[in-house]
Structures are given as structure tokens and as C-alpha cells.
Short mmCIF file of C-alpha atoms and ligand atoms in Angstrom, two decimals:
data_model
loop_
_atom_site.label_atom_id
_atom_site.label_comp_id
_atom_site.label_asym_id
_atom_site.label_seq_id
_atom_site.Cartn_x
_atom_site.Cartn_y
_atom_site.Cartn_z
CA MET S 1 -32.68 -9.22 30.58
CA LYS S 2 -31.99 -10.01 26.94
CA ALA S 3 -28.43 -10.74 25.89
CA LYS S 4 -26.64 -7.73 24.40
CA PHE S 5 -25.07 -7.74 20.99
CA GLN S 6 -21.45 -6.97 20.34
CA ALA S 7 -19.77 -5.93 17.13
CA ILE S 8 -17.95 -8.65 15.19
CA LYS S 9 -14.42 -9.16 16.46
CA GLY S 10 -12.01 -6.93 14.56
CA MET S 11 -14.79 -4.74 13.18
CA ASN S 12 -14.82 -1.44 15.00
CA ASP S 13 -17.33 1.27 15.70
CA ILE S 14 -15.86 4.70 15.11
CA LEU S 15 -17.21 6.66 18.06
CA PRO S 16 -18.16 10.35 18.14
CA GLN S 17 -14.99 11.37 19.93
CA GLN S 18 -12.90 9.59 17.27
CA SER S 19 -14.75 11.10 14.33
CA PRO S 20 -13.03 14.52 14.33
CA ALA S 21 -9.68 12.85 13.63
CA TRP S 22 -11.20 10.65 10.89
CA GLN S 23 -12.90 13.61 9.30
CA ALA S 24 -9.76 15.74 9.46
CA LEU S 25 -7.73 12.96 7.83
CA GLU S 26 -10.35 12.39 5.15
CA ALA S 27 -10.58 16.13 4.42
CA LEU S 28 -6.81 16.33 4.12
CA LEU S 29 -6.72 13.32 1.77
CA LEU S 30 -9.47 14.81 -0.37
CA ARG S 31 -7.54 18.05 -0.65
CA LEU S 32 -4.32 16.22 -1.58
CA MET S 33 -6.10 14.21 -4.28
CA ARG S 34 -7.38 17.44 -5.79
CA GLN S 35 -3.95 19.06 -5.52
CA TYR S 36 -2.38 16.21 -7.49
CA GLY S 37 -5.14 15.90 -10.07
CA TYR S 38 -6.47 12.47 -9.08
CA ALA S 39 -10.19 11.75 -9.62
CA GLU S 40 -12.37 9.67 -7.34
CA ILE S 41 -13.82 6.31 -8.36
CA ARG S 42 -16.20 4.38 -6.09
CA MET S 43 -16.50 0.64 -6.55
CA PRO S 44 -18.90 -1.83 -4.91
CA ILE S 45 -17.82 -3.53 -1.70
CA VAL S 46 -18.76 -6.97 -3.03
CA GLU S 47 -17.21 -8.58 -6.11
CA LYS S 48 -17.04 -12.04 -7.64
CA THR S 49 -14.56 -14.15 -5.70
CA ALA S 50 -12.74 -15.08 -8.90
CA LEU S 51 -11.68 -11.46 -9.40
CA PHE S 52 -9.58 -11.52 -6.25
CA LYS S 53 -8.26 -15.01 -6.86
CA ARG S 54 -7.01 -14.06 -10.29
CA SER S 55 -5.56 -10.68 -9.35
CA ILE S 56 -4.18 -11.03 -5.84
CA GLY S 57 -3.07 -14.62 -6.50
CA GLU S 58 -4.22 -17.99 -5.18
CA VAL S 59 -1.17 -18.47 -2.98
CA THR S 60 -1.35 -15.31 -0.91
CA ASP S 61 -2.39 -14.81 2.71
CA ILE S 62 -5.40 -12.85 1.55
CA VAL S 63 -6.84 -15.42 -0.84
CA GLU S 64 -5.79 -18.46 1.15
CA LYS S 65 -7.22 -17.49 4.49
CA GLU S 66 -8.39 -13.91 4.85
CA MET S 67 -11.36 -13.46 2.53
CA TYR S 68 -15.00 -13.24 3.58
CA THR S 69 -16.54 -15.40 0.89
CA TRP S 70 -20.00 -16.90 0.52
CA THR S 71 -22.28 -18.36 -2.10
CA ASP S 72 -25.34 -16.22 -2.76
CA LEU S 73 -28.76 -17.51 -3.74
CA SER S 74 -27.90 -17.59 -7.43
CA ASP S 75 -24.89 -19.79 -6.69
CA ASP S 76 -22.33 -17.06 -7.38
CA SER S 77 -19.29 -17.06 -5.14
CA LEU S 78 -19.01 -13.52 -3.79
CA THR S 79 -16.42 -11.85 -1.58
CA LEU S 80 -16.20 -8.70 0.54
CA ARG S 81 -13.35 -6.77 -1.03
CA PRO S 82 -10.05 -7.31 0.80
CA GLU S 83 -8.42 -4.46 -1.17
CA GLY S 84 -9.34 -2.04 -3.92
CA THR S 85 -6.90 -2.46 -6.80
CA ALA S 86 -8.63 -5.51 -8.30
CA SER S 87 -12.02 -3.77 -8.32
CA CYS S 88 -10.52 -0.58 -9.68
CA VAL S 89 -8.91 -2.40 -12.61
CA ARG S 90 -12.09 -4.43 -13.17
CA ALA S 91 -14.12 -1.18 -13.28
CA GLY S 92 -11.54 0.47 -15.55
CA ILE S 93 -11.73 -2.39 -18.07
CA GLU S 94 -15.51 -2.64 -17.84
CA HIS S 95 -16.04 1.06 -18.53
CA GLY S 96 -13.30 1.51 -21.10
CA LEU S 97 -11.20 3.80 -18.92
CA LEU S 98 -7.88 2.05 -19.43
CA TYR S 99 -7.15 1.14 -23.04
CA ASN S 100 -5.06 3.84 -24.69
CA GLN S 101 -5.86 6.26 -21.94
CA GLN S 102 -4.29 7.82 -18.93
CA GLN S 103 -6.13 7.89 -15.65
CA LYS S 104 -5.20 9.02 -12.18
CA LEU S 105 -7.74 7.62 -9.76
CA TRP S 106 -8.37 7.28 -6.03
CA TYR S 107 -10.89 5.59 -3.77
CA MET S 108 -11.39 5.33 -0.06
CA GLY S 109 -13.42 2.97 2.08
CA PRO S 110 -13.64 -0.19 4.15
CA MET S 111 -11.77 -3.39 3.25
CA PHE S 112 -12.34 -6.80 4.85
CA ARG S 113 -9.81 -9.44 5.78
CA ARG S 114 -10.30 -12.25 8.25
CA GLU S 115 -7.09 -11.61 10.18
CA ASN S 116 -6.15 -12.06 13.79
CA PRO S 117 -7.29 -8.77 15.30
CA GLN S 118 -4.63 -6.80 17.17
CA LYS S 119 -3.47 -3.20 17.36
CA GLY S 120 -3.26 -1.90 13.77
CA ARG S 121 -4.74 -5.10 12.30
CA TYR S 122 -8.49 -5.38 11.98
CA ARG S 123 -11.06 -7.37 10.04
CA GLN S 124 -12.76 -4.30 8.73
CA PHE S 125 -10.25 -1.54 8.10
CA HIS S 126 -10.07 1.45 5.81
CA GLN S 127 -7.78 2.26 2.96
CA LEU S 128 -7.12 5.14 0.67
CA GLY S 129 -6.10 3.65 -2.66
CA VAL S 130 -4.42 5.63 -5.43
CA GLU S 131 -3.90 4.18 -8.92
CA ALA S 132 -2.43 5.65 -12.12
CA PHE S 133 -3.04 3.89 -15.46
CA GLY S 134 -1.31 4.42 -18.76
CA TYR S 135 2.02 5.69 -17.40
CA GLN S 136 5.14 3.61 -17.98
CA GLY S 137 7.85 5.72 -16.46
CA PRO S 138 9.05 6.12 -12.91
CA ASP S 139 7.78 9.72 -12.91
CA VAL S 140 4.31 8.68 -11.84
CA GLU S 141 5.76 6.47 -9.09
CA VAL S 142 7.79 9.44 -7.86
CA GLU S 143 4.67 11.61 -7.92
CA GLN S 144 2.80 9.07 -5.81
CA ILE S 145 5.65 8.86 -3.33
CA LEU S 146 5.82 12.68 -3.14
CA LEU S 147 2.10 12.80 -2.48
CA THR S 148 2.44 10.43 0.46
CA ALA S 149 5.50 12.30 1.75
CA ARG S 150 3.46 15.51 1.70
CA LEU S 151 0.75 13.76 3.68
CA TRP S 152 3.20 12.66 6.39
CA ARG S 153 4.52 16.23 6.65
CA GLU S 154 1.05 17.70 6.93
CA LEU S 155 0.10 15.12 9.53
CA GLY S 156 3.23 15.88 11.54
CA ILE S 157 4.50 12.29 11.32
CA ALA S 158 7.28 12.70 8.74
CA ASP S 159 9.93 11.90 11.34
CA ASP S 160 8.20 8.66 12.27
CA VAL S 161 8.27 7.01 8.84
CA VAL S 162 10.91 5.61 6.50
CA LEU S 163 10.50 4.88 2.80
CA HIS S 164 11.63 1.43 1.66
CA ILE S 165 11.95 0.78 -2.07
CA ASN S 166 12.90 -2.18 -4.23
CA THR S 167 12.60 -3.39 -7.79
CA LEU S 168 11.18 -6.79 -8.70
CA GLY S 169 12.32 -6.63 -12.31
CA ASP S 170 10.26 -8.03 -15.17
CA SER S 171 8.55 -11.41 -15.21
CA ALA S 172 11.56 -13.16 -16.84
CA SER S 173 13.94 -11.97 -14.14
CA ARG S 174 11.46 -13.01 -11.47
CA ALA S 175 11.22 -16.48 -13.06
CA ALA S 176 15.01 -16.90 -13.06
CA TYR S 177 15.19 -15.72 -9.48
CA ARG S 178 12.34 -18.01 -8.53
CA ASP S 179 14.35 -21.06 -9.64
CA LEU S 180 17.26 -19.96 -7.46
CA LEU S 181 15.01 -19.47 -4.49
CA VAL S 182 13.42 -22.88 -4.89
CA GLU S 183 16.88 -24.40 -4.97
CA TYR S 184 17.97 -22.46 -1.87
CA PHE S 185 14.88 -23.14 0.23
CA THR S 186 14.74 -26.78 -0.85
CA THR S 187 18.23 -27.25 0.60
CA HIS S 188 16.92 -25.75 3.86
CA LYS S 189 13.53 -27.40 3.75
CA ALA S 190 13.76 -28.65 7.34
CA GLN S 191 13.71 -25.08 8.66
CA LEU S 192 10.57 -24.00 6.76
CA ASP S 193 7.17 -23.62 8.41
CA GLU S 194 3.96 -25.05 6.98
CA ASP S 195 3.01 -21.94 4.98
CA SER S 196 6.45 -21.63 3.46
CA LEU S 197 6.58 -25.29 2.53
CA ARG S 198 3.38 -24.88 0.59
CA ARG S 199 4.73 -21.77 -1.11
CA LEU S 200 7.96 -23.46 -2.04
CA SER S 201 6.27 -25.11 -4.99
CA SER S 202 3.58 -22.55 -5.74
CA ASN S 203 5.09 -19.12 -5.07
CA PRO S 204 8.52 -19.18 -3.46
CA LEU S 205 8.94 -15.39 -3.62
CA ARG S 206 6.23 -15.14 -1.04
CA ILE S 207 8.41 -16.94 1.48
CA LEU S 208 10.51 -13.77 1.61
CA ASP S 209 7.39 -11.94 2.77
CA SER S 210 6.82 -14.33 5.69
CA LYS S 211 6.06 -12.75 9.04
CA ASN S 212 7.38 -15.74 11.00
CA PRO S 213 10.36 -14.50 13.07
CA ALA S 214 11.81 -18.03 13.12
CA LEU S 215 12.47 -17.73 9.39
CA LYS S 216 14.20 -14.38 9.55
CA ALA S 217 17.80 -15.59 9.45
CA LEU S 218 17.09 -18.07 6.69
CA ILE S 219 15.44 -15.38 4.61
CA GLU S 220 18.30 -12.94 5.26
CA ALA S 221 20.75 -15.42 3.80
CA ALA S 222 18.67 -16.23 0.71
CA PRO S 223 19.89 -15.23 -2.76
CA LYS S 224 19.10 -11.63 -3.58
CA LEU S 225 16.58 -10.60 -6.18
CA SER S 226 18.59 -7.50 -7.09
CA GLN S 227 21.28 -9.62 -8.75
CA HIS S 228 18.75 -11.04 -11.19
CA VAL S 229 16.91 -7.95 -12.28
CA ASP S 230 16.87 -7.19 -16.02
CA GLN S 231 18.69 -4.19 -17.45
CA ALA S 232 15.61 -2.14 -18.38
CA SER S 233 14.18 -2.54 -14.88
CA LYS S 234 17.52 -1.55 -13.39
CA GLU S 235 17.52 1.64 -15.44
CA HIS S 236 13.94 2.34 -14.43
CA PHE S 237 14.91 1.89 -10.78
CA ALA S 238 17.98 4.12 -11.13
CA ARG S 239 15.87 6.88 -12.67
CA LEU S 240 13.34 6.54 -9.84
CA GLN S 241 16.09 7.03 -7.30
CA GLU S 242 17.54 9.97 -9.18
CA MET S 243 14.18 11.73 -9.17
CA LEU S 244 13.48 10.91 -5.51
CA THR S 245 16.84 12.29 -4.48
CA ALA S 246 16.32 15.46 -6.51
CA ALA S 247 12.96 15.90 -4.81
CA GLY S 248 14.58 15.59 -1.38
CA ILE S 249 13.05 12.23 -0.47
CA SER S 250 15.27 9.89 1.49
CA TYR S 251 14.79 6.16 1.16
CA VAL S 252 16.37 2.83 1.89
CA ILE S 253 16.72 0.10 -0.68
CA ASN S 254 15.25 -3.03 0.87
CA ASP S 255 15.89 -6.08 -1.28
CA ARG S 256 13.62 -8.21 0.91
CA LEU S 257 10.65 -6.10 -0.07
CA VAL S 258 8.56 -8.30 -2.37
CA ARG S 259 5.03 -7.28 -1.29
CA GLY S 260 2.30 -9.70 -0.35
CA LEU S 261 0.34 -9.59 -3.58
CA ASP S 262 1.25 -11.32 -6.81
CA TYR S 263 0.61 -8.56 -9.27
CA TYR S 264 3.63 -6.30 -8.80
CA ASN S 265 6.57 -5.78 -11.17
CA ARG S 266 9.49 -3.36 -11.16
CA THR S 267 9.07 -0.74 -8.43
CA VAL S 268 7.62 -1.66 -5.05
CA PHE S 269 7.64 0.60 -2.02
CA GLU S 270 6.47 0.71 1.58
CA TRP S 271 6.40 3.45 4.17
CA MET S 272 7.29 1.90 7.52
CA THR S 273 7.31 3.08 11.09
CA ASP S 274 8.72 1.60 14.27
CA LYS S 275 6.10 3.38 16.38
CA LEU S 276 3.27 0.89 15.89
CA GLY S 277 4.83 -2.37 17.01
CA ALA S 278 4.52 -5.28 14.61
CA GLN S 279 2.12 -3.47 12.27
CA GLY S 280 4.82 -1.24 10.83
CA THR S 281 3.67 -0.61 7.26
CA ILE S 282 1.34 2.34 6.88
CA CYS S 283 1.39 2.60 3.11
CA ALA S 284 2.42 0.19 0.39
CA GLY S 285 2.37 0.00 -3.36
CA GLY S 286 4.20 -0.27 -6.61
CA ARG S 287 3.94 -0.98 -10.30
CA TYR S 288 1.64 -3.68 -11.66
CA ASP S 289 1.81 -3.53 -15.45
CA GLY S 290 0.45 -7.04 -15.97
CA LEU S 291 -2.76 -6.85 -13.99
CA ALA S 292 -5.13 -5.34 -16.56
CA GLU S 293 -4.25 -8.08 -19.04
CA GLN S 294 -4.54 -10.72 -16.36
CA LEU S 295 -8.09 -9.51 -15.75
CA GLY S 296 -9.03 -9.73 -19.41
CA GLY S 297 -8.26 -6.17 -20.49
CA GLN S 298 -5.65 -4.69 -22.81
CA ALA S 299 -2.12 -4.39 -21.45
CA THR S 300 -2.02 -1.20 -19.39
CA PRO S 301 0.94 0.09 -17.41
CA ALA S 302 -0.13 0.87 -13.86
CA SER S 303 1.25 2.11 -10.59
CA GLY S 304 -0.51 2.61 -7.28
CA PHE S 305 -0.54 2.27 -3.55
CA ALA S 306 -2.86 1.83 -0.62
CA MET S 307 -2.57 3.23 2.87
CA GLY S 308 -4.16 1.88 6.01
CA LEU S 309 -6.08 4.72 7.60
CA GLU S 310 -6.27 3.14 11.08
CA ARG S 311 -2.48 2.91 11.26
CA ILE S 312 -2.03 6.45 9.99
CA LEU S 313 -4.55 7.71 12.52
CA ALA S 314 -2.83 5.81 15.30
CA LEU S 315 0.42 7.61 14.46
CA ALA S 316 -1.07 11.03 13.85
CA THR S 317 -3.22 10.99 16.98
CA GLU S 318 -0.23 9.97 19.09
CA SER S 319 2.38 12.39 17.87
CA GLY S 320 0.95 14.33 14.95
CA VAL S 321 -1.51 17.09 14.26
CA LEU S 322 -4.55 14.92 14.90
CA ALA S 323 -3.76 14.59 18.60
CA ASP S 324 -6.41 16.03 20.91
CA LEU S 325 -8.66 17.24 18.14
CA VAL S 326 -11.96 18.49 19.45
CA ASP S 327 -14.94 19.21 17.36
CA ALA S 328 -16.73 21.90 19.33
CA PRO S 329 -19.60 24.14 18.26
CA ASP S 330 -19.01 27.90 18.15
CA VAL S 331 -22.18 28.85 19.91
CA TYR S 332 -24.57 27.21 22.36
CA LEU S 333 -28.00 28.83 22.46
CA ILE S 334 -29.65 28.78 25.87
CA ALA S 335 -33.38 29.46 26.18
CA MET S 336 -35.59 29.35 29.25
CA GLY S 337 -39.36 29.58 29.21
CA ASP S 338 -41.86 28.79 26.46
CA ALA S 339 -41.58 32.13 24.66
CA ALA S 340 -37.77 31.98 24.69
CA GLU S 341 -37.71 28.38 23.48
CA THR S 342 -39.99 29.29 20.59
CA GLN S 343 -37.91 32.35 19.73
CA ALA S 344 -34.68 30.31 20.03
CA MET S 345 -35.71 28.06 17.13
CA VAL S 346 -36.57 31.09 15.00
CA LEU S 347 -33.33 32.90 15.80
CA ALA S 348 -31.23 29.79 15.27
CA GLU S 349 -32.68 29.23 11.80
CA GLN S 350 -32.08 32.89 10.99
CA LEU S 351 -28.46 32.57 12.08
CA ARG S 352 -27.92 29.39 10.06
CA GLU S 353 -29.30 31.21 7.04
CA GLN S 354 -27.04 34.21 7.48
CA CYS S 355 -23.93 32.47 8.85
CA PRO S 356 -23.59 29.07 7.16
CA LYS S 357 -20.17 28.54 8.73
CA LEU S 358 -21.43 29.08 12.26
CA ARG S 359 -21.65 25.89 14.30
CA LEU S 360 -24.66 26.42 16.49
CA VAL S 361 -26.16 24.07 19.07
CA VAL S 362 -29.60 24.89 20.40
CA ASN S 363 -30.37 23.66 23.88
CA CYS S 364 -33.11 21.07 23.60
CA GLY S 365 -34.89 19.45 26.51
CA GLY S 366 -35.31 22.50 28.74
CA GLY S 367 -33.63 22.90 32.12
CA ASN S 368 -32.96 25.95 34.27
CA PHE S 369 -30.24 28.47 33.37
CA LYS S 370 -27.68 26.79 35.60
CA LYS S 371 -28.22 23.40 33.98
CA GLN S 372 -28.16 24.85 30.48
CA PHE S 373 -24.94 26.77 31.18
CA LYS S 374 -23.38 23.54 32.36
CA LYS S 375 -24.35 21.88 29.08
CA ALA S 376 -23.02 24.87 27.15
CA ASP S 377 -19.73 24.61 28.98
CA ARG S 378 -19.47 20.87 28.38
CA SER S 379 -20.14 21.36 24.67
CA GLN S 380 -16.87 23.36 24.56
CA ALA S 381 -18.61 26.16 22.67
CA GLU S 382 -16.86 29.53 22.72
CA ILE S 383 -19.99 31.52 23.32
CA ALA S 384 -23.35 31.04 25.03
CA LEU S 385 -26.26 33.03 23.66
CA VAL S 386 -28.89 33.55 26.32
CA LEU S 387 -32.60 34.04 25.77
CA GLY S 388 -34.99 34.49 28.69
CA ASP S 389 -38.31 36.33 29.18
CA ASP S 390 -36.52 39.71 29.46
CA GLU S 391 -34.57 39.21 26.23
CA VAL S 392 -37.71 38.13 24.40
CA ALA S 393 -39.51 41.23 25.63
CA SER S 394 -36.71 43.55 24.49
CA GLY S 395 -35.80 41.72 21.24
CA THR S 396 -32.25 41.07 22.40
CA VAL S 397 -29.99 38.17 23.29
CA GLY S 398 -27.27 37.97 25.94
CA VAL S 399 -23.76 37.00 24.78
CA LYS S 400 -21.54 35.27 27.29
CA PHE S 401 -17.97 34.30 26.44
CA LEU S 402 -17.26 30.89 27.91
CA ARG S 403 -13.53 30.54 27.19
CA VAL S 404 -12.12 34.06 27.47
CA ASP S 405 -12.45 36.72 30.10
CA LYS S 406 -14.60 39.21 28.25
CA ALA S 407 -17.57 41.24 29.46
CA GLN S 408 -21.05 39.97 28.70
CA GLN S 409 -22.79 41.77 25.82
CA THR S 410 -26.35 42.35 24.74
CA LEU S 411 -27.14 42.19 21.01
CA GLU S 412 -30.24 43.11 19.02
CA TRP S 413 -31.89 40.25 17.11
CA SER S 414 -31.90 42.23 13.89
CA ALA S 415 -28.13 42.68 13.97
CA LEU S 416 -27.26 39.35 15.57
CA ALA S 417 -25.44 37.81 12.61
CA SER S 418 -23.05 40.67 11.97
CA SER S 419 -22.52 41.44 15.68
CA LEU S 420 -21.72 37.81 16.36
CA ALA S 421 -19.13 37.70 13.61
CA THR S 422 -17.51 40.82 15.09
CA ALA S 423 -17.69 39.50 18.64
CA MET S 424 -16.06 36.23 17.59
CA GLY S 425 -13.59 37.79 15.20
CA LYS S 426 -14.50 35.15 12.59
CA ASP S 427 -15.89 35.07 9.10
CA LEU S 428 -19.11 33.13 9.51
CA LYS S 429 -20.41 33.50 5.95
P1 LIG O 501 0.56 -6.44 6.34
O1 LIG O 501 1.90 -6.87 5.88
O2 LIG O 501 0.59 -5.48 7.50
O3 LIG O 501 -0.41 -7.56 6.51
P2 LIG O 501 -0.39 -6.13 3.66
O4 LIG O 501 0.82 -6.32 2.84
O5 LIG O 501 -1.35 -7.27 3.82
O6 LIG O 501 0.01 -5.59 5.13
P3 LIG O 501 -1.61 -4.32 1.79
O7 LIG O 501 -2.52 -5.32 1.20
O8 LIG O 501 -0.46 -3.84 1.03
O9 LIG O 501 -1.16 -4.82 3.23
O10 LIG O 501 -2.48 -3.06 2.27
C1 LIG O 501 -1.97 -1.74 2.30
C2 LIG O 501 -2.03 -1.17 3.70
O11 LIG O 501 -3.29 -1.40 4.30
C3 LIG O 501 -1.06 -1.80 4.68
O12 LIG O 501 0.20 -1.25 4.53
C4 LIG O 501 -1.67 -1.43 6.00
O13 LIG O 501 -1.36 -0.09 6.33
C5 LIG O 501 -3.13 -1.54 5.70
N1 LIG O 501 -3.66 -2.84 6.16
C6 LIG O 501 -3.57 -4.04 5.55
N2 LIG O 501 -4.20 -4.99 6.25
C7 LIG O 501 -4.74 -4.36 7.33
C8 LIG O 501 -5.53 -4.79 8.44
N3 LIG O 501 -5.94 -6.04 8.56
N4 LIG O 501 -5.90 -3.87 9.37
C9 LIG O 501 -5.50 -2.57 9.26
N5 LIG O 501 -4.76 -2.12 8.24
C10 LIG O 501 -4.38 -2.98 7.29
MG1 LIG O 502 -1.65 -8.70 5.29
#
């Protein structure tokens, strides 16, 4: 026997029984994006490696060790996108969407990071990304937070998540704070791990973002960023809080929240849960006013976030509305004998024409009535339509209710569409 193939570690198949939950989540997200007036942008999955190096930052987990990068035949270094913001800004600059304009955009799709696979952490995972360009104030940040809060409510997971917010200040306040951090961590150099030692000279703020539990106490005792934030950023942050409170959103201020990527300034936020073990952040974002310029465009204020769909699904299929979703047809059409099988195809097409909302499965592959009824039952359809020689002769079809105790009916072909809608009590048009 030949050896079987297996999917790449950390890259998952989404199987038929999982698809209903994915589709329900995606449909809900699409509806929310329309409700809030955000427009979809689709970017390629592959970009030049330099784009991610320059935007995400050289000294980040992603760029240092998580990117799938290769040299293609024309000697370009290319990378599978590890996130969407860089591509979105690149596309915005390239197509003139950013300068002197306002844009509210979203995208959804797979991202790739070479991480250690575990529950909630995969090498191919999916994100919804939302970005707003051309808005300076905290209002747009509040809007984005409200949008996510609405999503948690609709998914039935609002009680499982907590909003953490922080402000990073402007670049001058970050620079001043950076010096203090270097001083602090240098004094405690002996306690740092390898990653943190490297970051001490290149990007000390990132030490605060370390996931190493051994560093927790040291990080707790480090100087606080909040004491070094500039006045304008403080006012921005105060206004954000005022608007969140007025909108009924509770939050905690988490002054250890610095985010893993380099491009943030002022507001950063994360929605966290304690229901998913170590992978507690389901949605993260903030303001990144400097990124467009950093990527060669005009200065453009920007605010956005990304959510990890696998983590959201894990929550919403455990405790929320996506638990036990089944994706069953309405009707299973049973046909026995050549004449009935032929007529079944004709009737089914007629029904699909007249009832576009009807979900109709035609029995294929024959079988006696007993076997076909078994398949109908397993399909979880509400109704079995039955066509045999007698029905073909009389131009009728038998209607059997599979889930409720209701007498069998006989319907004429000519009136099948309308009778079916009545029998099911559903609008099928
Ligand atoms: P983490 O701290 O969990 O590594 P991150 O800071 O690297 O997250 P972001 O780059 O902010 O994550 O991505 C936004 C969201 O995408 C995360 O909050 C998470 O929900 C999801 N996410 C990130 N990496 C993965 C992954 N490898 N597998 C599944 N989801 C992920
Ligand atoms: Mg990460």
C-alpha cells in the first residue's frame, strides 16, 4: 500500500460537520460589516517579505521566527501573509485609497504563522480584519469596539470576554519610556531569557509582551508606560473611556498591554477570555497612525483590529449560539423504479425553480424504500417526498413528515410548490 498523505502540522481541514458553524459566523460577520458601513477589500495571500519586515517590525515574534518565506524563481523574497494590516495599507497606498480620504474596510481569510500548534494556535488560521483610515479621533475606535461587542452578544459569548484597553502614547513618549525600560531590565539582566535579552537593545517594549511565565514578576514590577504618556494621548484616551462608558461597554485598563506588533500608537485593545486556556486573546487591535508613512505613503491616521476566527468559533461552539448547529435539508426526495427516478429529477428541478429557498436532496444511487427512508432520516430532513410507480401513474407524490407526528399526505405535481410551502409552514420563495 502507498503511504498516505497528511495535512501540514497546524494547518487544518475544515470538515463538513464544522462548516455550518463557520458559515454562520461568516454570515454574521458579513451582516455586521454591512450594518456598520465597512466595505470589503481582498488582498493577495503572498506579498514581498520586505512589506512585513517594515510594517510588523524586525524584532517581533512574527518576523523573527513565524513567517513562511521563500525565494521565488525571479529571486524575490516572498512571504505568506502572517496578518492583513500590512497588505491592506500597501493596497490602500497603491490604489490611492488613503491620502486625504476616509475608508472603512474589512477583509477575511487565512493567515500563516509558523507557530507551535496547540489548541487555539495554528499555522494556518483565519482572521477577520477591520481597518479605518483617515479618522483621528477615538470615535472610530469606539465604533470598532462596539462592533465587536455586538458580535459577542450575538454569538452568545458576551459573558465570556473582557475588554482590555491601554494607551501607548505618541512616539516621543514611547522613546522616553523605552530608555527607562532599558535601564530597568539592564539592572535585572540576569533574570531575562534569550528572546528578552535580544529585545533589550532592539525593542525593549516587546519584553512586556513576553509569554514566558518566568518573567511575569519582573515585568509586573517594571516602570509603567502610563506615567510617560503625552498629554494629547492622555486626553484621547480619556475621551475613549468616556464614550465607551456612555455606550455601556465595561473595560479594564491594562498597562501591560503593548501588543506584539511595532506599528501601534495611542489606543490598543484586546478582548480576552479565560475559557480557552493560554490562547486567551480573541480579538486585538488599536491605532497605528504611523504605518502608512512607514510604508511609503502619506501620513494617514488609522485604527483597526483583527480577530482570530478559530478562537471565536471555539468559544461560540462551546457555550454560544453556534453550539450544535446542524445544516439539514428541508426535503429528501425518495424515488424507486426507473420511471420514478426519471420523474424525480424533473420534479426536483421544478421545485428548485419555484422554491429557491427550499433545500432539497434527491436520493441518488437507488436502493429500496426502506434504505432510502433510512438515508432520508439520517439527512435530518423534515420531510420525505416519496415517488414510486403508483405516484408516477397518478401524477402525485407522497409527503411524509419525518420529525413531527403528522399524517402522511398526497400532493399533486402541479401544485407541489405551493402545497409544500403550506405543509411546512415556511416561505420557500
Ligand atoms: P498571540 O498573543 O495569541 O500570539 P498575536 O498578538 O500574535 O496573538 P495578532 O497578530 O494580534 O495576534 O492577531 C489577532 C488575533 O488573531 C489574535 O488575537 C488571535 O485571536 C488570532 N491569532 C493570532 N495568531 C494565531 C494563531 N497562530 N492561531 C490562531 N489564531 C491566532
Ligand atoms: Mg502571536
